[in-house]
Amino acid sequence: MALKKTIKLKRFQVLDAVRTAPKDMGVLRLLARVAGTFGDSLYGKASFDVVVVGDDPLVSLCLAASLKRSGKTVLVAPDSLGTQDWPSKDWGYRLAQLVNYFDESVASVLSQYLHDFESQDGYMKALSALIAEVAGHEQVMILAGDCLQSSKGMIKGCDELIFFPVRGEFQHTPLTNPLWRIVRESLVCLAFQHSEIEFIQARRLLITTPTSRFIDPAIGTRIGVARETQMDRNRYSRADNVLSSFSLILGEQ
C-alpha cells in the first residue's frame, strides 16, 4: 500500500508570501499580502534538492537512485505533453516505444549500477530493483497525481526554483506511462491540498522527456530522451539514455 504525505498549510509564512507574489505586484499590495500571513492566509511547501519531470519511469528512477546515493532529496513528477499539444497523431505512441524499449545493451548498463540485477535480466526486474532502492522513505517521493507548473519570470521568486500544481481549469491530463501506477504503489506519494497557496521549492530541475507547456525547459537539464529533437530520428541509443542518468550524477561528485 502506498504511503501518502500531504503538504501542510501554515500561517506566518512571510518569506513564502513574498516569493510567490506575482512579479509585477506593487509595494502596497505586497505589504497587504504579507500582512495576510498573520491572519487567514496559509502557505504550504515541500522542498527538495532535485525535481525530476518527465514520462520515462526507468530513467527517472535511475536518476532518483543515483541522487539518493549522493544524499540528495528527490521529487519525481510524472508528466508529458497534453494530447492537444502532440506534434503528430502518433507522437505519444512513439514516445512510449522509446521509453519502454529494453534490450541486452540496456540491461548491461543497469547491471553495472544496480544490486541484484544481471545483464540477462529484463525490464520489470530492473524497475523492481530501482523501486526497492528508493521506496519507503521521504528522501525520494513521487507526486500523487498532480502535474507541476514552473514559475520563473512570473513571480518575485528566490534563488531556488518554485513550482505550483497545474490548476484543474487548465484540463491538463497527459497520457502518462501506465507503469507509473506500479511506482506509486511503493514510493511515498506527495499530495497537494489544493487549498490556499501550495508549491514545490527545489534547487534543480532534471527533464527526462519533452515537457508540457507548463514547464519551461530552459530552467532544467535534459536527460535521456529529452535530449532528442525529433522522435523519429534518434541520435542516442536507449542504453545511452539510461547511462546518461548515472553519468550525470557521477560526473558531478
Short mmCIF file of C-alpha atoms in Angstrom, two decimals:
data_model
loop_
_atom_site.label_atom_id
_atom_site.label_comp_id
_atom_site.label_asym_id
_atom_site.label_seq_id
_atom_site.Cartn_x
_atom_site.Cartn_y
_atom_site.Cartn_z
CA MET A 1 0.00 0.00 0.00
CA ALA A 2 1.35 3.41 -0.99
CA LEU A 3 2.45 5.82 1.71
CA LYS A 4 0.99 9.31 1.34
CA LYS A 5 2.17 12.66 2.61
CA THR A 6 0.11 15.82 2.24
CA ILE A 7 1.68 19.27 2.13
CA LYS A 8 0.87 21.12 5.36
CA LEU A 9 -0.55 24.63 5.33
CA LYS A 10 0.91 27.13 7.80
CA ARG A 11 0.42 30.69 8.98
CA PHE A 12 3.13 33.37 9.37
CA GLN A 13 4.99 32.33 6.18
CA VAL A 14 6.20 35.83 5.34
CA LEU A 15 9.03 34.80 3.00
CA ASP A 16 6.76 32.44 1.08
CA ALA A 17 4.22 35.22 0.63
CA VAL A 18 6.90 37.41 -0.95
CA ARG A 19 8.48 34.67 -3.07
CA THR A 20 5.19 33.54 -4.60
CA ALA A 21 3.84 37.02 -5.26
CA PRO A 22 3.34 38.00 -8.94
CA LYS A 23 6.43 39.66 -10.35
CA ASP A 24 4.64 42.94 -11.07
CA MET A 25 2.88 43.22 -7.70
CA GLY A 26 3.32 46.70 -6.25
CA VAL A 27 4.58 47.58 -2.78
CA LEU A 28 1.19 48.28 -1.18
CA ARG A 29 -0.39 45.08 -2.43
CA LEU A 30 2.73 43.13 -1.39
CA LEU A 31 2.53 44.60 2.13
CA ALA A 32 -1.13 43.57 2.31
CA ARG A 33 -0.17 40.08 1.13
CA VAL A 34 2.47 39.80 3.86
CA ALA A 35 0.04 41.11 6.48
CA GLY A 36 -2.35 38.36 5.48
CA THR A 37 0.09 35.72 6.73
CA PHE A 38 -0.69 36.90 10.27
CA GLY A 39 -4.38 36.34 9.60
CA ASP A 40 -6.12 33.82 7.38
CA SER A 41 -3.58 33.43 4.56
CA LEU A 42 -1.97 29.99 4.60
CA TYR A 43 1.03 28.73 2.64
CA GLY A 44 2.32 25.21 2.13
CA LYS A 45 5.51 23.96 0.53
CA ALA A 46 7.75 20.95 0.19
CA SER A 47 11.46 21.43 -0.50
CA PHE A 48 13.74 19.11 -2.48
CA ASP A 49 17.24 19.20 -3.89
CA VAL A 50 16.02 17.97 -7.27
CA VAL A 51 12.73 17.66 -9.15
CA VAL A 52 12.67 15.06 -11.95
CA VAL A 53 9.98 15.78 -14.54
CA GLY A 54 9.03 13.55 -17.48
CA ASP A 55 7.38 10.35 -18.63
CA ASP A 56 10.25 7.87 -18.54
CA PRO A 57 9.87 5.67 -15.43
CA LEU A 58 13.16 3.81 -15.93
CA VAL A 59 15.40 6.85 -16.42
CA SER A 60 13.55 8.84 -13.74
CA LEU A 61 14.15 6.09 -11.19
CA CYS A 62 17.78 5.74 -12.28
CA LEU A 63 18.21 9.44 -11.55
CA ALA A 64 16.38 9.11 -8.23
CA ALA A 65 18.58 6.18 -7.17
CA SER A 66 21.80 7.99 -8.13
CA LEU A 67 20.74 11.18 -6.37
CA LYS A 68 19.67 9.27 -3.26
CA ARG A 69 23.09 7.62 -3.09
CA SER A 70 24.68 11.07 -3.12
CA GLY A 71 22.44 12.22 -0.26
CA LYS A 72 20.02 14.35 -2.28
CA THR A 73 16.27 14.61 -1.78
CA VAL A 74 14.21 13.99 -4.92
CA LEU A 75 10.67 14.56 -6.13
CA VAL A 76 9.64 12.53 -9.18
CA ALA A 77 6.93 14.32 -11.15
CA PRO A 78 5.45 12.23 -13.99
CA ASP A 79 4.27 14.46 -16.83
CA SER A 80 4.16 14.76 -20.60
CA LEU A 81 2.65 16.81 -23.39
CA GLY A 82 -1.11 17.07 -23.26
CA THR A 83 -2.73 15.23 -26.16
CA GLN A 84 -3.80 18.55 -27.68
CA ASP A 85 -0.11 19.54 -27.90
CA TRP A 86 1.17 16.41 -29.64
CA PRO A 87 3.10 17.47 -32.76
CA SER A 88 1.65 14.45 -34.60
CA LYS A 89 -1.19 11.98 -34.02
CA ASP A 90 1.18 9.17 -33.08
CA TRP A 91 3.62 11.23 -31.00
CA GLY A 92 2.58 9.70 -27.68
CA TYR A 93 2.91 6.18 -29.02
CA ARG A 94 6.37 6.92 -30.41
CA LEU A 95 7.42 8.20 -27.01
CA ALA A 96 6.05 5.08 -25.32
CA GLN A 97 8.04 2.89 -27.72
CA LEU A 98 11.23 4.78 -26.91
CA VAL A 99 10.97 4.74 -23.12
CA ASN A 100 9.72 1.14 -22.91
CA TYR A 101 12.39 -0.28 -25.22
CA PHE A 102 14.69 -2.70 -23.40
CA ASP A 103 17.43 -4.94 -24.76
CA GLU A 104 20.71 -6.54 -23.69
CA SER A 105 22.66 -3.29 -24.05
CA VAL A 106 20.29 -1.53 -21.63
CA ALA A 107 20.47 -4.45 -19.20
CA SER A 108 24.27 -4.39 -19.42
CA VAL A 109 24.37 -0.73 -18.37
CA LEU A 110 21.97 -1.30 -15.49
CA SER A 111 23.89 -4.33 -14.24
CA GLN A 112 26.86 -2.05 -13.56
CA TYR A 113 24.87 0.18 -11.22
CA LEU A 114 22.12 -1.94 -9.63
CA HIS A 115 22.43 -4.54 -6.92
CA ASP A 116 20.86 -7.94 -7.60
CA PHE A 117 20.46 -7.19 -11.29
CA GLU A 118 22.32 -9.05 -14.03
CA SER A 119 22.77 -8.39 -17.73
CA GLN A 120 20.35 -11.18 -18.70
CA ASP A 121 17.51 -9.75 -16.57
CA GLY A 122 14.55 -7.88 -18.08
CA TYR A 123 12.74 -4.57 -17.81
CA MET A 124 10.43 -5.43 -14.91
CA LYS A 125 13.32 -6.82 -12.86
CA ALA A 126 15.16 -3.53 -13.43
CA LEU A 127 12.12 -1.49 -12.44
CA SER A 128 11.63 -3.58 -9.32
CA ALA A 129 15.28 -3.20 -8.32
CA LEU A 130 15.11 0.58 -8.73
CA ILE A 131 11.85 0.83 -6.81
CA ALA A 132 13.31 -1.25 -3.99
CA GLU A 133 16.26 1.13 -3.75
CA VAL A 134 14.25 4.34 -3.46
CA ALA A 135 10.98 3.21 -1.84
CA GLY A 136 9.70 3.59 1.67
CA HIS A 137 11.16 6.87 2.90
CA GLU A 138 10.80 10.58 2.21
CA GLN A 139 14.20 11.11 0.62
CA VAL A 140 12.60 10.13 -2.69
CA MET A 141 8.92 10.95 -3.28
CA ILE A 142 6.56 10.94 -6.25
CA LEU A 143 3.66 13.28 -6.92
CA ALA A 144 0.39 11.56 -6.12
CA GLY A 145 -1.30 12.69 -9.32
CA ASP A 146 -0.76 16.38 -9.95
CA CYS A 147 1.47 17.94 -12.60
CA LEU A 148 3.76 20.91 -11.98
CA GLN A 149 3.97 24.37 -13.48
CA SER A 150 7.23 26.33 -13.45
CA SER A 151 7.14 29.98 -12.42
CA LYS A 152 10.48 31.61 -13.22
CA GLY A 153 9.92 35.09 -14.55
CA MET A 154 6.29 35.16 -13.39
CA ILE A 155 6.76 35.58 -9.63
CA LYS A 156 9.20 37.51 -7.46
CA GLY A 157 10.84 34.18 -6.66
CA CYS A 158 14.11 33.38 -4.89
CA ASP A 159 17.45 31.72 -5.62
CA GLU A 160 15.74 28.33 -5.98
CA LEU A 161 13.09 27.09 -8.42
CA ILE A 162 9.42 27.26 -7.49
CA PHE A 163 6.72 25.03 -8.98
CA PHE A 164 2.98 25.23 -8.47
CA PRO A 165 0.43 22.48 -9.17
CA VAL A 166 -1.30 22.90 -12.53
CA ARG A 167 -4.81 24.14 -11.81
CA GLY A 168 -7.75 21.97 -12.77
CA GLU A 169 -9.27 24.53 -15.10
CA PHE A 170 -6.35 24.09 -17.50
CA GLN A 171 -7.53 20.50 -18.08
CA HIS A 172 -4.00 19.16 -18.42
CA THR A 173 -4.44 15.38 -18.49
CA PRO A 174 -1.46 13.81 -20.26
CA LEU A 175 -1.48 10.12 -21.17
CA THR A 176 1.45 9.12 -19.00
CA ASN A 177 3.11 5.72 -18.88
CA PRO A 178 0.91 3.12 -17.07
CA LEU A 179 3.98 1.81 -15.25
CA TRP A 180 3.84 4.88 -13.01
CA ARG A 181 0.98 3.14 -11.20
CA ILE A 182 3.39 0.43 -10.05
CA VAL A 183 5.90 3.05 -8.91
CA ARG A 184 3.29 4.97 -6.92
CA GLU A 185 2.31 1.79 -5.08
CA SER A 186 5.73 1.68 -3.38
CA LEU A 187 7.12 5.23 -3.18
CA VAL A 188 5.94 7.90 -0.77
CA CYS A 189 3.32 9.91 -2.66
CA LEU A 190 3.22 13.67 -2.13
CA ALA A 191 -0.19 15.34 -2.45
CA PHE A 192 -1.37 18.93 -2.60
CA GLN A 193 -4.45 20.00 -0.65
CA HIS A 194 -5.46 22.39 -3.45
CA SER A 195 -6.25 25.00 -0.87
CA GLU A 196 -4.61 28.39 -0.36
CA ILE A 197 -1.09 28.66 -1.89
CA GLU A 198 0.99 25.48 -2.18
CA PHE A 199 4.24 24.95 -4.05
CA ILE A 200 7.38 22.89 -4.51
CA GLN A 201 10.77 24.50 -3.99
CA ALA A 202 13.87 22.88 -5.50
CA ARG A 203 17.47 23.64 -6.30
CA ARG A 204 17.45 21.89 -9.65
CA LEU A 205 15.20 20.51 -12.38
CA LEU A 206 16.02 17.41 -14.46
CA ILE A 207 13.90 16.61 -17.52
CA THR A 208 13.63 13.07 -18.93
CA THR A 209 11.17 13.55 -21.82
CA PRO A 210 9.77 16.57 -23.72
CA THR A 211 7.96 18.79 -21.25
CA SER A 212 4.39 20.03 -21.22
CA ARG A 213 3.66 23.68 -22.00
CA PHE A 214 3.54 24.31 -18.25
CA ILE A 215 7.25 23.61 -17.73
CA ASP A 216 9.94 25.92 -19.13
CA PRO A 217 12.67 23.52 -20.38
CA ALA A 218 15.23 26.34 -20.28
CA ILE A 219 15.42 26.13 -16.48
CA GLY A 220 16.28 22.41 -16.45
CA THR A 221 18.85 19.89 -17.63
CA ARG A 222 17.74 17.42 -20.31
CA ILE A 223 18.50 13.74 -19.71
CA GLY A 224 17.81 10.69 -21.88
CA VAL A 225 15.00 11.05 -24.42
CA ALA A 226 14.61 14.75 -23.56
CA ARG A 227 17.85 15.36 -25.47
CA GLU A 228 16.21 14.29 -28.75
CA THR A 229 14.96 17.00 -31.09
CA GLN A 230 12.83 14.64 -33.22
CA MET A 231 11.17 11.42 -32.07
CA ASP A 232 11.66 9.70 -35.43
CA ARG A 233 15.38 10.49 -35.66
CA ASN A 234 17.04 9.23 -32.53
CA ARG A 235 20.58 10.43 -32.01
CA TYR A 236 21.04 8.40 -28.85
CA SER A 237 20.53 4.70 -28.16
CA ARG A 238 18.30 3.57 -25.31
CA ALA A 239 21.37 2.29 -23.48
CA ASP A 240 22.92 5.76 -23.75
CA ASN A 241 19.71 7.32 -22.43
CA VAL A 242 19.93 5.14 -19.33
CA LEU A 243 23.67 5.66 -18.97
CA SER A 244 23.19 9.45 -19.10
CA SER A 245 21.14 9.29 -15.89
CA PHE A 246 24.02 7.72 -13.98
CA SER A 247 26.91 9.58 -15.63
CA LEU A 248 25.34 12.99 -14.94
CA ILE A 249 25.36 12.42 -11.19
CA LEU A 250 28.71 10.63 -11.08
CA GLY A 251 30.31 13.42 -13.10
CA GLU A 252 29.27 15.97 -10.50
CA GLN A 253 30.63 14.16 -7.47
#
